[in-house]
mmCIF file of N, CA and C in Angstrom:
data_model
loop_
_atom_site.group_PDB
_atom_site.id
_atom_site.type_symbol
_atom_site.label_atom_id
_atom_site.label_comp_id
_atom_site.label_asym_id
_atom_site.label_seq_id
_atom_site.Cartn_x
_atom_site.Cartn_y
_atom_site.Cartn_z
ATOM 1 N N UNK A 18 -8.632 -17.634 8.574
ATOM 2 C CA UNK A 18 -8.435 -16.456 9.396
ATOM 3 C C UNK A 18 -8.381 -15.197 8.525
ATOM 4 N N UNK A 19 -7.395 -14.985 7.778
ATOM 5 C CA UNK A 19 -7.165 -13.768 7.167
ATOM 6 C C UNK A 19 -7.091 -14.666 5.012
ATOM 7 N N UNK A 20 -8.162 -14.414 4.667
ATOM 8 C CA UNK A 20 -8.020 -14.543 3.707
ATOM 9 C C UNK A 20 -8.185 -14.023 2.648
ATOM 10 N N UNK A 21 -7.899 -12.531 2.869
ATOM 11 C CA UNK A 21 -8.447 -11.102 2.190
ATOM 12 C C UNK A 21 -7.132 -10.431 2.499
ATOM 13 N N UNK A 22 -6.131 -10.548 2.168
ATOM 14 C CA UNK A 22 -4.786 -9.302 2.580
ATOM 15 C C UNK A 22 -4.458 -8.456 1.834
ATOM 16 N N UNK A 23 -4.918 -7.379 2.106
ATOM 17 C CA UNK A 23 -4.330 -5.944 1.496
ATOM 18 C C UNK A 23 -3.079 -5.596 2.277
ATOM 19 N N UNK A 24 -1.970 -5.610 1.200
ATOM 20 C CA UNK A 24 -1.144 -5.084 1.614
ATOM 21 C C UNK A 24 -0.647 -3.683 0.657
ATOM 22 N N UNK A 25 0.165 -2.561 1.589
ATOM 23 C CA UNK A 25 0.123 -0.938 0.796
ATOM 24 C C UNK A 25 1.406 -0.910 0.393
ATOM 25 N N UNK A 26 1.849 -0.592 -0.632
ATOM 26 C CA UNK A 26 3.282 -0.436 -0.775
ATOM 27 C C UNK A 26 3.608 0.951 -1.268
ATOM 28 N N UNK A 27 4.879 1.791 -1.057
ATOM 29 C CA UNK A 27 4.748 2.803 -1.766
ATOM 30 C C UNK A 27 6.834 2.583 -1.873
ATOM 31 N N UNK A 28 6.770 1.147 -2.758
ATOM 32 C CA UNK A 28 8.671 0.778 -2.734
ATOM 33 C C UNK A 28 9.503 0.944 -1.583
ATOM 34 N N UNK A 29 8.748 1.627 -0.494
ATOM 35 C CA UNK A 29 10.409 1.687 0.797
ATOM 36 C C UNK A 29 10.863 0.131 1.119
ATOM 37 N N UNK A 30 11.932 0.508 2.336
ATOM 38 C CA UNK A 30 11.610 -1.080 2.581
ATOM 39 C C UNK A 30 10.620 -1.188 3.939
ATOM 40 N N UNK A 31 10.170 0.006 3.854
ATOM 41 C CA UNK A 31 9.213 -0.268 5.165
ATOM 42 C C UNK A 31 7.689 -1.103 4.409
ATOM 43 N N UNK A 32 7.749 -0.695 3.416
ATOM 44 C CA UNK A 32 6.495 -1.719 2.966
ATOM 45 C C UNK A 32 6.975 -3.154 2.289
ATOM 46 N N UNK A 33 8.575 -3.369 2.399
ATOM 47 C CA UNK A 33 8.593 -4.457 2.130
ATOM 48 C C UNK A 33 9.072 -5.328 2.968
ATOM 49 N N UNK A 34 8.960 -4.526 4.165
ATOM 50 C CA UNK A 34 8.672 -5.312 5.277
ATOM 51 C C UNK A 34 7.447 -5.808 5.423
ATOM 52 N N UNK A 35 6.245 -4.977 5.437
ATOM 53 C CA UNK A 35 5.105 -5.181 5.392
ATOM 54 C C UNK A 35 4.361 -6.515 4.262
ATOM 55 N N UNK A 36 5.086 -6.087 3.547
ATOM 56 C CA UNK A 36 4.909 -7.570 2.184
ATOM 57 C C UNK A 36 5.348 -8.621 2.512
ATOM 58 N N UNK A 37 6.393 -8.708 3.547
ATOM 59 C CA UNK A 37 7.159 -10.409 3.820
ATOM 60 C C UNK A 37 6.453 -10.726 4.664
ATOM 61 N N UNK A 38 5.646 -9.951 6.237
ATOM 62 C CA UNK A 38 4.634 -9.926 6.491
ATOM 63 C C UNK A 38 3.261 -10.460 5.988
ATOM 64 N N UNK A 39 2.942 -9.877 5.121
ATOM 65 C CA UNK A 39 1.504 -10.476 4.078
ATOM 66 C C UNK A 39 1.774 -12.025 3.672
ATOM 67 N N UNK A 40 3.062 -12.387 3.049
ATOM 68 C CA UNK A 40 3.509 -13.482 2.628
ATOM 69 C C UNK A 40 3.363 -14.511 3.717
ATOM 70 N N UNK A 41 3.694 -14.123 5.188
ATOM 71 C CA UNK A 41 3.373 -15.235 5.865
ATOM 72 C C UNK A 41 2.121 -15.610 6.237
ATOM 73 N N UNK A 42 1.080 -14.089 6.787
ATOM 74 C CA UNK A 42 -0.315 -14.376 6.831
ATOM 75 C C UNK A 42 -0.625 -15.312 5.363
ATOM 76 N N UNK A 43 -0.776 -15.294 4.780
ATOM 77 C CA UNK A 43 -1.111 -16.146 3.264
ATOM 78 C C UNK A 43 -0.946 -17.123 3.161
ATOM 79 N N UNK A 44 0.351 -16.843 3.806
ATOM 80 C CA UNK A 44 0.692 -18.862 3.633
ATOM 81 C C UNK A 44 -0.291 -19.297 5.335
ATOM 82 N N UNK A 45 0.054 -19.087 6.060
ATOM 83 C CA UNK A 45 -0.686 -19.702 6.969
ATOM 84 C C UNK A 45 -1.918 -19.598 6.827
ATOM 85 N N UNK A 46 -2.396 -18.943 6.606
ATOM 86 C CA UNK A 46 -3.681 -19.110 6.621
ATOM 87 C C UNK A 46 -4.649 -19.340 4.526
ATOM 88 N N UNK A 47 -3.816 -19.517 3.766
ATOM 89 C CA UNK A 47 -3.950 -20.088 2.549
ATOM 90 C C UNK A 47 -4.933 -18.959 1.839
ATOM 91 N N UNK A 48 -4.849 -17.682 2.422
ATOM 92 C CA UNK A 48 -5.137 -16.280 1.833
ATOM 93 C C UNK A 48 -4.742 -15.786 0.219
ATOM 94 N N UNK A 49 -5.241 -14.838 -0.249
ATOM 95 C CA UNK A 49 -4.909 -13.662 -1.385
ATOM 96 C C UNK A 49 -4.537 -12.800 -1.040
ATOM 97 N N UNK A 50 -2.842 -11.994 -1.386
ATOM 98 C CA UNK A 50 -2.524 -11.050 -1.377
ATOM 99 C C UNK A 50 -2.949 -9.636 -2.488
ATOM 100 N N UNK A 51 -3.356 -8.226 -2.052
ATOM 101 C CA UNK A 51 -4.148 -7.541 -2.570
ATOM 102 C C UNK A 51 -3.166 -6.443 -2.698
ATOM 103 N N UNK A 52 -2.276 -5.948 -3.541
ATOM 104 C CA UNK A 52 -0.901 -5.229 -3.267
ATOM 105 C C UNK A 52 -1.534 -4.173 -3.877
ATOM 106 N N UNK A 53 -1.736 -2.768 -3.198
ATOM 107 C CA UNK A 53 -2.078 -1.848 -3.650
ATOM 108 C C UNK A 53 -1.017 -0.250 -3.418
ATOM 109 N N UNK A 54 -0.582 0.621 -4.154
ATOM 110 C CA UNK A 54 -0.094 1.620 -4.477
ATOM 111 C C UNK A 54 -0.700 2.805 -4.723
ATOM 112 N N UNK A 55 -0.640 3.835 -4.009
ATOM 113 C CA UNK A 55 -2.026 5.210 -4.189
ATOM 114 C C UNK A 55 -0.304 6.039 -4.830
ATOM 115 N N UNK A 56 -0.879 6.855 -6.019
ATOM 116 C CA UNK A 56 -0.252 8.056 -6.423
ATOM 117 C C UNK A 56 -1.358 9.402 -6.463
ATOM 118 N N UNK A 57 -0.473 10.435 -5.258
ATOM 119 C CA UNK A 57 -1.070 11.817 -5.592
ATOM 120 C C UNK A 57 -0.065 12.828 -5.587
ATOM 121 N N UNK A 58 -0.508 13.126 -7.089
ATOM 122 C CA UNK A 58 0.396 14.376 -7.575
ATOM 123 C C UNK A 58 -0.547 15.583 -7.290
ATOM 124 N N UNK A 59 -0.224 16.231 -7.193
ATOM 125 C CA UNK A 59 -1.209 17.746 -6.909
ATOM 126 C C UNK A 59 -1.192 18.047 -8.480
ATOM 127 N N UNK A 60 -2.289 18.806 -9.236
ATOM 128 C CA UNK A 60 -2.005 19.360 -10.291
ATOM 129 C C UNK A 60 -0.896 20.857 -9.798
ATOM 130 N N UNK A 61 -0.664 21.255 -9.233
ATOM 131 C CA UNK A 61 0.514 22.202 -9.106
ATOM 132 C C UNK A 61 1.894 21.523 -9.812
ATOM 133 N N UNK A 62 2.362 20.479 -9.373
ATOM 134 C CA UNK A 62 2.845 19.359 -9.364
ATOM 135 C C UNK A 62 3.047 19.096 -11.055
ATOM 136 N N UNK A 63 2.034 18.579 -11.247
ATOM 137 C CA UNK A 63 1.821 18.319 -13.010
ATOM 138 C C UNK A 63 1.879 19.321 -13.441
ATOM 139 N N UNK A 64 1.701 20.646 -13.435
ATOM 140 C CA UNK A 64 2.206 21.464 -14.186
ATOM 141 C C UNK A 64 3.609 22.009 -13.921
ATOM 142 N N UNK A 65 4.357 21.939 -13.197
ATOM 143 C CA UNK A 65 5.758 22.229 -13.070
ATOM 144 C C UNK A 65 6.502 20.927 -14.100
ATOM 145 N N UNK A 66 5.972 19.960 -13.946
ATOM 146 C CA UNK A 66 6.404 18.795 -14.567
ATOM 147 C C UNK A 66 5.478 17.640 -15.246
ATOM 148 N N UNK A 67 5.286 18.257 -16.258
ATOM 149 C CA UNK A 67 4.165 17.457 -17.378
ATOM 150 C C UNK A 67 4.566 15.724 -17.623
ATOM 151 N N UNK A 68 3.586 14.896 -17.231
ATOM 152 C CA UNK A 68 3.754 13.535 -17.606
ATOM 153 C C UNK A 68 4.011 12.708 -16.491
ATOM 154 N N UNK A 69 4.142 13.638 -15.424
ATOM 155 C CA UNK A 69 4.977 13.192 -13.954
ATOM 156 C C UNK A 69 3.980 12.079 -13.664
ATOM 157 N N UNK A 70 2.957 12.062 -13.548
ATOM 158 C CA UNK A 70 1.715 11.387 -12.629
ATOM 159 C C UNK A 70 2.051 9.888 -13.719
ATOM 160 N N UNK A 71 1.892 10.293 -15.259
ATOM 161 C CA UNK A 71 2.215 9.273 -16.031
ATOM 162 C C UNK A 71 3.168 8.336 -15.884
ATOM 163 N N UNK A 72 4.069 8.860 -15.393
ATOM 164 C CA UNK A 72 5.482 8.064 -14.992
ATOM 165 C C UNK A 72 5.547 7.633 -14.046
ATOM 166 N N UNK A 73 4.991 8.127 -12.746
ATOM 167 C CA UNK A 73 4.732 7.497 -11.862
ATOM 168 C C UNK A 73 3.771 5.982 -12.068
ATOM 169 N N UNK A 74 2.576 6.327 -12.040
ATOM 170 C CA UNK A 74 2.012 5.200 -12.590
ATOM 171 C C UNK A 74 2.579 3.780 -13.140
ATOM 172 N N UNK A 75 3.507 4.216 -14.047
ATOM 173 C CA UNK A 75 4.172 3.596 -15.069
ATOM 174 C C UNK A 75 5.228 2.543 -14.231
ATOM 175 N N UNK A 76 5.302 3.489 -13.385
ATOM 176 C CA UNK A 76 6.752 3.181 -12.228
ATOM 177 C C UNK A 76 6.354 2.091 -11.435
ATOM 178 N N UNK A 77 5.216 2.803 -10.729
ATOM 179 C CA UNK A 77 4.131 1.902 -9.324
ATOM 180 C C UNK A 77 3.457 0.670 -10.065
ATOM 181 N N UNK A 78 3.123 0.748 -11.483
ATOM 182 C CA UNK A 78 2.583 -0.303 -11.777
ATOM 183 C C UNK A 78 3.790 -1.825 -12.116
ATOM 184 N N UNK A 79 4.961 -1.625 -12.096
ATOM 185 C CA UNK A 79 6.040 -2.291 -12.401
ATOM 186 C C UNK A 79 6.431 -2.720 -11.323
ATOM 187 N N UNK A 80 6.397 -1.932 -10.004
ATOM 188 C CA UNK A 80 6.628 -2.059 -8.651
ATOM 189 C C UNK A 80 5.201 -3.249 -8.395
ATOM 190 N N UNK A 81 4.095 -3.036 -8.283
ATOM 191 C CA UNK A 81 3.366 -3.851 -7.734
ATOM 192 C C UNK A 81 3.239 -5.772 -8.647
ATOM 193 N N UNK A 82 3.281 -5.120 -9.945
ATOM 194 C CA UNK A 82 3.266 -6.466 -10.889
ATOM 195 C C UNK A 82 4.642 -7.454 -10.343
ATOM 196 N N UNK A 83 5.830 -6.928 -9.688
ATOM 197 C CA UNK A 83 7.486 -7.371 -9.280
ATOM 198 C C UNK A 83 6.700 -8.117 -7.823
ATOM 199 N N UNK A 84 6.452 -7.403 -7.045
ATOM 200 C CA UNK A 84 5.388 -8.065 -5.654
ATOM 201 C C UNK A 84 4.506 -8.937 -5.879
ATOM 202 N N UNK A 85 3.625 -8.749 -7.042
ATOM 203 C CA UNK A 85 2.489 -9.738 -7.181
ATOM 204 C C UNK A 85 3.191 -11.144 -7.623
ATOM 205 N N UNK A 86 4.244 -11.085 -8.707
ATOM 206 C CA UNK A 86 5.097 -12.655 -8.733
ATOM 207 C C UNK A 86 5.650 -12.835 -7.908
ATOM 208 N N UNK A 87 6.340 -12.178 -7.016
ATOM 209 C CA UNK A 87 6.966 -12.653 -5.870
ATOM 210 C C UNK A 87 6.107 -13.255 -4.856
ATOM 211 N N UNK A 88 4.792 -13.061 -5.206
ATOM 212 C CA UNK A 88 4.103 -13.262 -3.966
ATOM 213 C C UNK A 88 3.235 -15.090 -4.892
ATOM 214 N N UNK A 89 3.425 -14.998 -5.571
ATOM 215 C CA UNK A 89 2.890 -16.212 -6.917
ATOM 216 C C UNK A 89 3.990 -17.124 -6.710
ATOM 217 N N UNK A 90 5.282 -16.661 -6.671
ATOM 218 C CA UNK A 90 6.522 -17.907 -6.816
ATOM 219 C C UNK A 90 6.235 -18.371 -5.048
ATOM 220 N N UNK A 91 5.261 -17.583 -4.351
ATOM 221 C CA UNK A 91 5.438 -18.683 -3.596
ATOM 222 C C UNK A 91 4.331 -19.090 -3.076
ATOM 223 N N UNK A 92 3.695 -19.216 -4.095
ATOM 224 C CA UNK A 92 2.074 -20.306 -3.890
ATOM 225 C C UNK A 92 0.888 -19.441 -3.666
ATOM 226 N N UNK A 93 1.022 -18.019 -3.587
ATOM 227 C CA UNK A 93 0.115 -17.284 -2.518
ATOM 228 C C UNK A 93 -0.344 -16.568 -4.166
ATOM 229 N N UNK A 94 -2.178 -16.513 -4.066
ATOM 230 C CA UNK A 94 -2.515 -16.121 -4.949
ATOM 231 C C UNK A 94 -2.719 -14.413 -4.939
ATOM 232 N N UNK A 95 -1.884 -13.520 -5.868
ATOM 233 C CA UNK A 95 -2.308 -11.914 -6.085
ATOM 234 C C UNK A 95 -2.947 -11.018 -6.893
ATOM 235 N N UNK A 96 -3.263 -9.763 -6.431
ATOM 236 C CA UNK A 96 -3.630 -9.056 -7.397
ATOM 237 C C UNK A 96 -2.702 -7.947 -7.099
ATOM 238 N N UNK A 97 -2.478 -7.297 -8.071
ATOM 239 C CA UNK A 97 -1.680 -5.658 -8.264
ATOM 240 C C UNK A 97 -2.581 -4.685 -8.585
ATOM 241 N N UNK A 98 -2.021 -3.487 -7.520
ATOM 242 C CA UNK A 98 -3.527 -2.440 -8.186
ATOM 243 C C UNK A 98 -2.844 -1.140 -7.765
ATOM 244 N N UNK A 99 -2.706 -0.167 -8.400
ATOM 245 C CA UNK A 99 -1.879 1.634 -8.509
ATOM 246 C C UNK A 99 -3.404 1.921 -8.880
ATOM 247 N N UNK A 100 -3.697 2.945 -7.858
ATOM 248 C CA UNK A 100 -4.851 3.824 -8.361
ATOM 249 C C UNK A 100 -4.071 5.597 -7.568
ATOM 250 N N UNK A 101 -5.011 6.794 -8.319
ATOM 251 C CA UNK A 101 -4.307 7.962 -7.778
ATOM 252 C C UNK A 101 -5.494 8.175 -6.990
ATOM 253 N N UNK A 102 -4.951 8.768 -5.934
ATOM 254 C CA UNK A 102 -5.624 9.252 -4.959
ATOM 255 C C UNK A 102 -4.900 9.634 -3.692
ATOM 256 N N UNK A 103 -5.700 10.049 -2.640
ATOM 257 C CA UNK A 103 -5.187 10.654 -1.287
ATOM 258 C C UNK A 103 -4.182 9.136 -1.487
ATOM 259 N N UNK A 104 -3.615 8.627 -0.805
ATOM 260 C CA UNK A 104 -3.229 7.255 0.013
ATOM 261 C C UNK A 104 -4.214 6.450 0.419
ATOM 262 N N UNK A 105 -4.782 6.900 2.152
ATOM 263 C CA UNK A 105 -5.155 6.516 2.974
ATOM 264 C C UNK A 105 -6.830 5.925 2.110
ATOM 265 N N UNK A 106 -6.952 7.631 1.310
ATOM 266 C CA UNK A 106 -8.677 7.030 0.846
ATOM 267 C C UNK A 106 -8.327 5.424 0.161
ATOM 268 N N UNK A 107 -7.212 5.505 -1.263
ATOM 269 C CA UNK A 107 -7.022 4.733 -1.827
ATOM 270 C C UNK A 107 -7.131 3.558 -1.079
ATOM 271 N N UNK A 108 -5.932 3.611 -0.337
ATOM 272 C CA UNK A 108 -6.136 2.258 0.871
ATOM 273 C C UNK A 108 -7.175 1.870 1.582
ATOM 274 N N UNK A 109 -8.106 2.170 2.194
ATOM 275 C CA UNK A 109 -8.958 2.575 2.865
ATOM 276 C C UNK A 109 -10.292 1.783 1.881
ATOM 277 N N UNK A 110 -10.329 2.731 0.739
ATOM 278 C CA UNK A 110 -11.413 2.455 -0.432
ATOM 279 C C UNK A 110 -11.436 1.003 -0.854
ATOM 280 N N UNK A 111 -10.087 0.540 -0.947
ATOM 281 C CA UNK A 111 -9.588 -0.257 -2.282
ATOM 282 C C UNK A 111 -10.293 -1.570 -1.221
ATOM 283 N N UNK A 112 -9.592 -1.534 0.249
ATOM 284 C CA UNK A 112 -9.930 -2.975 1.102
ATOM 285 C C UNK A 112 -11.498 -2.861 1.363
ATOM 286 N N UNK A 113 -12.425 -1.792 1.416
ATOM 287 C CA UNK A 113 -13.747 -1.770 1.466
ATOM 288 C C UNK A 113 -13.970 -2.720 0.150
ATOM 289 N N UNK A 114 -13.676 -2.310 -1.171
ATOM 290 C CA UNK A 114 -14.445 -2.958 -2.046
ATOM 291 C C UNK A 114 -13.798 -4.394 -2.774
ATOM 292 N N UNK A 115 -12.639 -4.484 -1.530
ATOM 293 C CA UNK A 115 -12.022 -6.256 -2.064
ATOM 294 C C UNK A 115 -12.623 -7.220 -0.726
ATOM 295 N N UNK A 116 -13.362 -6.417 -0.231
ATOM 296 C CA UNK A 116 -13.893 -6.674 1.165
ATOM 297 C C UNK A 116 -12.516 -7.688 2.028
ATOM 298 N N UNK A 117 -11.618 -7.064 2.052
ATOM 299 C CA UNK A 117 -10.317 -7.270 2.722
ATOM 300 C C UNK A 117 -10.542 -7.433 4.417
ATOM 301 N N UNK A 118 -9.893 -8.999 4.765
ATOM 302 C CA UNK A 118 -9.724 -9.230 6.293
ATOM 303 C C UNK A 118 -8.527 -8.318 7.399
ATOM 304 N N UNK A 119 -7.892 -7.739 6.482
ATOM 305 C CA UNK A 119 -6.855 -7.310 7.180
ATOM 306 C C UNK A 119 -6.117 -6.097 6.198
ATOM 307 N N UNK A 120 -5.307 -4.932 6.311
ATOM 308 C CA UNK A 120 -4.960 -4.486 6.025
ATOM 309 C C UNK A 120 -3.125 -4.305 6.278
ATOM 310 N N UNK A 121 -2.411 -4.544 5.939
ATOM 311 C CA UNK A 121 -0.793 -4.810 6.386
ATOM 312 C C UNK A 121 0.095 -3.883 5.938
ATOM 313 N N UNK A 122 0.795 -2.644 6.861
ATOM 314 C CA UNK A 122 1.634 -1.569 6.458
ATOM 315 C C UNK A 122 2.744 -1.727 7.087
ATOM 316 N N UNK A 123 3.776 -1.059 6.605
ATOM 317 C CA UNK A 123 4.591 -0.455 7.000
ATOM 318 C C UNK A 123 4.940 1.022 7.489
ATOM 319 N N UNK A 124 5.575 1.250 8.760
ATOM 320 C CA UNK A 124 5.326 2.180 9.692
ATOM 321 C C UNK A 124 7.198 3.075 9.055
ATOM 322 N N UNK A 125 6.949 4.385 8.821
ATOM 323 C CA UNK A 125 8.393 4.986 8.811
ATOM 324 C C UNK A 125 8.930 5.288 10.239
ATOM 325 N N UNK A 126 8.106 4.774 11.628
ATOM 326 C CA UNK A 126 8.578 5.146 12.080
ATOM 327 C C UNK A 126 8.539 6.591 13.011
ATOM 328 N N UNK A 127 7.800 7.746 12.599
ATOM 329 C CA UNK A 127 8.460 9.184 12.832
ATOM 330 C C UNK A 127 7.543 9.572 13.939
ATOM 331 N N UNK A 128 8.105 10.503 15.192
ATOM 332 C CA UNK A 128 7.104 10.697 16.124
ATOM 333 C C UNK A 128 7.787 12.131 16.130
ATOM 334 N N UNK A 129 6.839 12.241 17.235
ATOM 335 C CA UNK A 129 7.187 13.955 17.424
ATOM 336 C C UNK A 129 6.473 14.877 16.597
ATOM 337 N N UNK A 130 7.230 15.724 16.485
ATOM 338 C CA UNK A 130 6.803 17.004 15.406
ATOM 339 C C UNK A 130 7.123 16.915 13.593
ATOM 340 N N UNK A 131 7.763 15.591 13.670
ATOM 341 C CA UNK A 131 7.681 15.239 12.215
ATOM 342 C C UNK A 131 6.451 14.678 11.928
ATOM 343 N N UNK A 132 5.825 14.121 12.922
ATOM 344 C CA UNK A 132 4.666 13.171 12.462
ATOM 345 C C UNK A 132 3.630 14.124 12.045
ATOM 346 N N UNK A 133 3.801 15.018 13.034
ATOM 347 C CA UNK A 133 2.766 16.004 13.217
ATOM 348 C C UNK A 133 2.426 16.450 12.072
ATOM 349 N N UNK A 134 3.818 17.300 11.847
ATOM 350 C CA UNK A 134 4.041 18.196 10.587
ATOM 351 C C UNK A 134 3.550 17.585 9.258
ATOM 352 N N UNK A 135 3.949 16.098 9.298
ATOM 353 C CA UNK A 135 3.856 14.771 7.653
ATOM 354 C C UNK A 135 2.799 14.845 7.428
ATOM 355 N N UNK A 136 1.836 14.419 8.997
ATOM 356 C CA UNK A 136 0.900 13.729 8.725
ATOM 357 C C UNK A 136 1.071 12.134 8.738
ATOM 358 N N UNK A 137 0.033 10.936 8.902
ATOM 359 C CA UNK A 137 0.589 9.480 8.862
ATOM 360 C C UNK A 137 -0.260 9.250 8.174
ATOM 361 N N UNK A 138 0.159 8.540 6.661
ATOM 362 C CA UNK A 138 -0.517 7.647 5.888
ATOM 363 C C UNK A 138 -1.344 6.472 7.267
ATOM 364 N N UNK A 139 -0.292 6.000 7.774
ATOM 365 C CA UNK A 139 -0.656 4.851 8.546
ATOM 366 C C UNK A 139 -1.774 5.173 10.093
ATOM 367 N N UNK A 140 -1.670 6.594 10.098
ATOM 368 C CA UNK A 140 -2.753 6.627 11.185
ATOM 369 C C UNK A 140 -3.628 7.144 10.816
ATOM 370 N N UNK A 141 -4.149 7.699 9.268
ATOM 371 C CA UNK A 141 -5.600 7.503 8.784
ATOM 372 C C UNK A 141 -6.090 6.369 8.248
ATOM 373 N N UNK A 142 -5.241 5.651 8.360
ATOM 374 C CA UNK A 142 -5.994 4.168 7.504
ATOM 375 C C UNK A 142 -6.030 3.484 8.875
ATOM 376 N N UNK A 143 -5.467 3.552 9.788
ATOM 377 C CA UNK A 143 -6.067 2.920 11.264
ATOM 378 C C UNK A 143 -7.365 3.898 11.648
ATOM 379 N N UNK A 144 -7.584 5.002 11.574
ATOM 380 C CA UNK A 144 -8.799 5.762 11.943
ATOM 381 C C UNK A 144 -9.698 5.319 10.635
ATOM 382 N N UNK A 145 -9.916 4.925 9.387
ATOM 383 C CA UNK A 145 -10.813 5.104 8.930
ATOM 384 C C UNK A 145 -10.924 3.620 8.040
ATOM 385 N N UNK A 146 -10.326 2.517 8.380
ATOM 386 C CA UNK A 146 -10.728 1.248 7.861
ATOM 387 C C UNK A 146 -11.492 0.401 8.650
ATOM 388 N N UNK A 147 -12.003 -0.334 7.763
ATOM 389 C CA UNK A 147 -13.280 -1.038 8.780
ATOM 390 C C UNK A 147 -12.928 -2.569 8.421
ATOM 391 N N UNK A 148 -11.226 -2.733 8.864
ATOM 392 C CA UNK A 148 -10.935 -4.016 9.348
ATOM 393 C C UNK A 148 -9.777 -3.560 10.088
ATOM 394 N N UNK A 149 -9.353 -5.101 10.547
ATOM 395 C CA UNK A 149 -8.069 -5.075 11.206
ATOM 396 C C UNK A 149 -6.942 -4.254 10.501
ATOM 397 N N UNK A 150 -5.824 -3.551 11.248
ATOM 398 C CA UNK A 150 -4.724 -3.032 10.405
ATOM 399 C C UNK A 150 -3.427 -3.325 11.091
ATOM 400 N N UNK A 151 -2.945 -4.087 10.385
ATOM 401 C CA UNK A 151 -1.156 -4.655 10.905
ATOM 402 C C UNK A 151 -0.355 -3.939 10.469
ATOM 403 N N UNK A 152 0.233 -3.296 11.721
ATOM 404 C CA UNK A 152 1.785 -2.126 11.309
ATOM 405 C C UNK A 152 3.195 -2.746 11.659
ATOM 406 N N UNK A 153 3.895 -2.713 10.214
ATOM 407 C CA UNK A 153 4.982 -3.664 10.547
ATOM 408 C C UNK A 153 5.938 -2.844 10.891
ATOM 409 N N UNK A 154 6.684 -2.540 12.152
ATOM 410 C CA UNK A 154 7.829 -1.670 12.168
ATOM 411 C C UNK A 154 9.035 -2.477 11.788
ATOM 412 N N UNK A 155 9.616 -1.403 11.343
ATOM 413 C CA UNK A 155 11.310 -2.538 10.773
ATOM 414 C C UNK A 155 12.676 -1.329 11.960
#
């Protein structure tokens, strides 16, 4: 069924909801988990604070490698992947070229005029992926 799972993390626990999620598609259906992390710093950003994007990176890549064994101690084969970019492209991009069955997020939740105002990681990667996309609310 689903043997291509991209799942997005960006550390809340709304994506690690989304990851215990992935863990079960995998096991049932004897899938690869695809744990991916988008960082975008604006250069405005990097210049108020030099190295920032570096550290991040540094950060997200420690975060996804912690998911990818967790997702190994329990039989389910992974990959870890931090690339910078928008989010959504990242996400979006990354399951185009792992040719991913499914895509698996976590939702913050926010309606109204916060959403508005944010913007939703999670409702451009439902408008612009060309697979299924599972939103895990917690």
């Amino acid at each position: 069924m689903y043997k291509r799972i991209l799942v997005a993390t960006d550390g809340s626990r709304y994506s690690e909801a989304a990851m215990n999620e992935a863990i079960k598609l995998a096991k049932e259906s004897d899938g690869t988990i695809i744990i991916v992390s988008a960082i975008d710093v604006t250069e405005e950003f990097e210049i108020e604070s030099p190295g920032l994007t570096e550290r991040l990176v540094k950060q997200f890549k420690a975060l996804v490698e912690d998911m990818k064994k967790r997702a190994e101690a329990e039989g389910i084969k992974a990959e870890a992947i931090v690339d910078e970019g928008e989010p959504y492209e990242v996400i979006v991009n990354t399951a185009k070229q792992k040719d991913v069955n499914i895509i698996v997020m976590g939702s913050h939740g926010r309606t109204g005029i916060m959403r508005l105002l944010m913007g939703s990681v999670t409702s451009r990667v439902i408008g612009h992926a060309g697979c299924s996309v599972l939103v895990v609310k917690t």
